[in-house]
Amino acid sequence: MTRRALVIWCAMVPIAIANGAVRDLLIVPRIGPEAGHVISTIALCLAILALTWLTILWIRPLGAHDAVRIGALWLILTLAFEFLAGHFLFGTPWRRLLADYNVAQGRIWILVPLTTAVAPWLAGRLRDVLGGAPDRPRSSGGHMRPHAGGAS
């Protein structure tokens, strides 16, 4: 399960990078940095939710507790990548990295790590509520039981 969760998180990285490129090259020049930031943030949150929805059955958390653990892992990896790679690899100043989290200044980037953290639990819970998938029995109480199959 953990390896599968890591694979999916790794798939999020190019999605996030592509989102940033689209923002910088197409959106910001047309509507400005403030609106571009909002649109880009919402688009990335939706992409994270969609990817998680599509892959949660493959990841196979054994229950809500596992889904929360996956979300915590994704949150730690996301913040580490954003701040460490952002600063040391891409040369972004710490002040600019932290500025994206200033909600008082209209910056809503905090929604991305929050979405990343709750996406596994939310996707699993919604899969349970909506009846799971044909190869996965519906669980009671939102426990997200995996279908029969191999280990992670």
Tab-separated table of C-alpha atoms in Angstrom:
chain	number	residue	atom	x	y	z
A	1	MET	CA	0.000	0.000	0.000
A	2	THR	CA	2.739	2.486	0.897
A	3	ARG	CA	4.660	1.823	-2.303
A	4	ARG	CA	1.523	2.379	-4.333
A	5	ALA	CA	0.820	5.603	-2.462
A	6	LEU	CA	4.368	6.762	-3.253
A	7	VAL	CA	3.904	5.965	-6.947
A	8	ILE	CA	0.753	8.089	-7.032
A	9	TRP	CA	2.431	10.948	-5.166
A	10	CYS	CA	5.275	10.810	-7.711
A	11	ALA	CA	2.650	11.131	-10.459
A	12	MET	CA	1.435	14.310	-8.764
A	13	VAL	CA	4.811	16.015	-9.193
A	14	PRO	CA	4.723	16.351	-13.007
A	15	ILE	CA	1.048	17.300	-12.794
A	16	ALA	CA	1.932	20.116	-10.390
A	17	ILE	CA	4.871	21.221	-12.543
A	18	ALA	CA	2.678	21.237	-15.661
A	19	ASN	CA	0.042	23.207	-13.751
A	20	GLY	CA	2.649	25.815	-12.850
A	21	ALA	CA	3.870	26.014	-16.440
A	22	VAL	CA	0.325	26.509	-17.752
A	23	ARG	CA	-0.217	29.194	-15.123
A	24	ASP	CA	2.985	31.072	-15.952
A	25	LEU	CA	2.825	30.728	-19.736
A	26	LEU	CA	-0.894	30.940	-20.503
A	27	ILE	CA	-3.009	32.126	-17.601
A	28	VAL	CA	-0.989	34.891	-15.910
A	29	PRO	CA	-0.176	36.772	-19.155
A	30	ARG	CA	-3.910	36.914	-19.963
A	31	ILE	CA	-5.528	37.632	-16.591
A	32	GLY	CA	-2.739	38.622	-14.203
A	33	PRO	CA	-0.867	36.984	-11.340
A	34	GLU	CA	-3.567	37.192	-8.651
A	35	ALA	CA	-6.341	35.568	-10.675
A	36	GLY	CA	-3.809	33.196	-12.243
A	37	HIS	CA	-2.759	32.055	-8.776
A	38	VAL	CA	-6.359	31.342	-7.770
A	39	ILE	CA	-7.200	29.480	-10.978
A	40	SER	CA	-3.977	27.481	-10.827
A	41	THR	CA	-4.518	26.562	-7.180
A	42	ILE	CA	-8.080	25.382	-7.781
A	43	ALA	CA	-7.049	23.470	-10.923
A	44	LEU	CA	-4.265	21.662	-9.066
A	45	CYS	CA	-6.582	20.786	-6.172
A	46	LEU	CA	-9.077	19.316	-8.640
A	47	ALA	CA	-6.309	17.377	-10.406
A	48	ILE	CA	-5.105	15.930	-7.085
A	49	LEU	CA	-8.639	14.924	-6.153
A	50	ALA	CA	-9.249	13.350	-9.577
A	51	LEU	CA	-5.985	11.398	-9.535
A	52	THR	CA	-6.693	10.162	-6.022
A	53	TRP	CA	-10.281	9.211	-6.928
A	54	LEU	CA	-9.025	7.229	-9.926
A	55	THR	CA	-6.283	5.418	-8.001
A	56	ILE	CA	-7.538	4.900	-4.443
A	57	LEU	CA	-8.769	1.381	-5.233
A	58	TRP	CA	-5.339	0.525	-6.621
A	59	ILE	CA	-3.581	1.991	-3.579
A	60	ARG	CA	-5.879	-0.126	-1.389
A	61	PRO	CA	-5.887	1.499	2.041
A	62	LEU	CA	-7.232	-1.025	4.540
A	63	GLY	CA	-9.438	1.574	6.155
A	64	ALA	CA	-9.869	5.221	7.009
A	65	HIS	CA	-6.830	5.088	9.305
A	66	ASP	CA	-4.603	3.960	6.417
A	67	ALA	CA	-6.072	6.629	4.156
A	68	VAL	CA	-5.250	9.286	6.767
A	69	ARG	CA	-1.701	7.907	7.005
A	70	ILE	CA	-1.346	8.121	3.217
A	71	GLY	CA	-2.586	11.712	3.320
A	72	ALA	CA	-0.054	12.564	6.039
A	73	LEU	CA	2.728	10.974	3.977
A	74	TRP	CA	1.647	12.908	0.880
A	75	LEU	CA	1.505	16.136	2.893
A	76	ILE	CA	5.041	15.667	4.255
A	77	LEU	CA	6.402	14.800	0.806
A	78	THR	CA	4.591	17.731	-0.787
A	79	LEU	CA	5.869	20.283	1.712
A	80	ALA	CA	9.384	18.839	1.607
A	81	PHE	CA	9.417	18.973	-2.186
A	82	GLU	CA	7.916	22.436	-2.334
A	83	PHE	CA	10.255	24.016	0.172
A	84	LEU	CA	13.464	22.021	-0.266
A	85	ALA	CA	13.370	21.587	-4.044
A	86	GLY	CA	11.804	25.023	-4.435
A	87	HIS	CA	14.630	26.679	-2.559
A	88	PHE	CA	17.688	24.521	-3.199
A	89	LEU	CA	16.933	23.190	-6.681
A	90	PHE	CA	14.938	26.032	-8.255
A	91	GLY	CA	16.477	28.876	-6.244
A	92	THR	CA	13.212	30.358	-4.992
A	93	PRO	CA	13.791	32.571	-1.942
A	94	TRP	CA	12.270	31.352	1.342
A	95	ARG	CA	10.277	34.584	1.614
A	96	ARG	CA	8.592	33.952	-1.732
A	97	LEU	CA	7.857	30.308	-0.880
A	98	LEU	CA	6.215	31.331	2.387
A	99	ALA	CA	4.314	34.211	0.742
A	100	ASP	CA	2.112	31.721	-1.116
A	101	TYR	CA	0.682	30.691	2.266
A	102	ASN	CA	-0.339	34.221	3.285
A	103	VAL	CA	-4.134	33.966	3.161
A	104	ALA	CA	-4.416	37.560	4.426
A	105	GLN	CA	-2.788	38.640	1.151
A	106	GLY	CA	-5.260	36.637	-0.926
A	107	ARG	CA	-2.934	33.708	-1.407
A	108	ILE	CA	-4.834	30.430	-1.255
A	109	TRP	CA	-2.002	28.004	-2.006
A	110	ILE	CA	-2.578	26.422	1.425
A	111	LEU	CA	-5.472	24.599	-0.275
A	112	VAL	CA	-3.014	22.441	-2.251
A	113	PRO	CA	-1.295	20.779	0.730
A	114	LEU	CA	-4.631	20.543	2.545
A	115	THR	CA	-6.216	18.851	-0.475
A	116	THR	CA	-3.232	16.539	-0.775
A	117	ALA	CA	-3.609	15.561	2.876
A	118	VAL	CA	-7.346	14.823	2.798
A	119	ALA	CA	-7.630	13.403	-0.738
A	120	PRO	CA	-6.976	9.725	0.148
A	121	TRP	CA	-9.475	9.730	3.010
A	122	LEU	CA	-12.049	11.668	0.997
A	123	ALA	CA	-11.699	9.481	-2.109
A	124	GLY	CA	-11.941	6.314	-0.043
A	125	ARG	CA	-14.914	7.573	1.891
A	126	LEU	CA	-16.729	8.669	-1.260
A	127	ARG	CA	-15.969	5.320	-2.912
A	128	ASP	CA	-17.547	3.624	0.116
A	129	VAL	CA	-20.590	5.878	0.145
A	130	LEU	CA	-21.108	5.508	-3.599
A	131	GLY	CA	-20.728	1.758	-3.504
A	132	GLY	CA	-17.077	1.181	-4.283
A	133	ALA	CA	-16.300	-0.673	-7.480
A	134	PRO	CA	-17.533	-3.966	-8.939
A	135	ASP	CA	-14.456	-5.842	-7.715
A	136	ARG	CA	-14.526	-4.255	-4.290
A	137	PRO	CA	-17.156	-5.030	-1.674
A	138	ARG	CA	-18.959	-2.121	-0.117
A	139	SER	CA	-17.889	-1.676	3.466
A	140	SER	CA	-19.927	-0.520	6.382
A	141	GLY	CA	-18.917	2.567	8.301
A	142	GLY	CA	-16.507	3.860	5.675
A	143	HIS	CA	-13.767	1.344	6.380
A	144	MET	CA	-12.589	1.146	2.760
A	145	ARG	CA	-11.924	-2.595	2.667
A	146	PRO	CA	-9.747	-3.519	-0.296
A	147	HIS	CA	-10.737	-6.101	-2.851
A	148	ALA	CA	-9.043	-9.475	-2.708
A	149	GLY	CA	-5.660	-9.396	-4.322
A	150	GLY	CA	-1.932	-9.231	-3.837
A	151	ALA	CA	-0.032	-7.182	-1.320
A	152	SER	CA	1.391	-3.792	-2.084
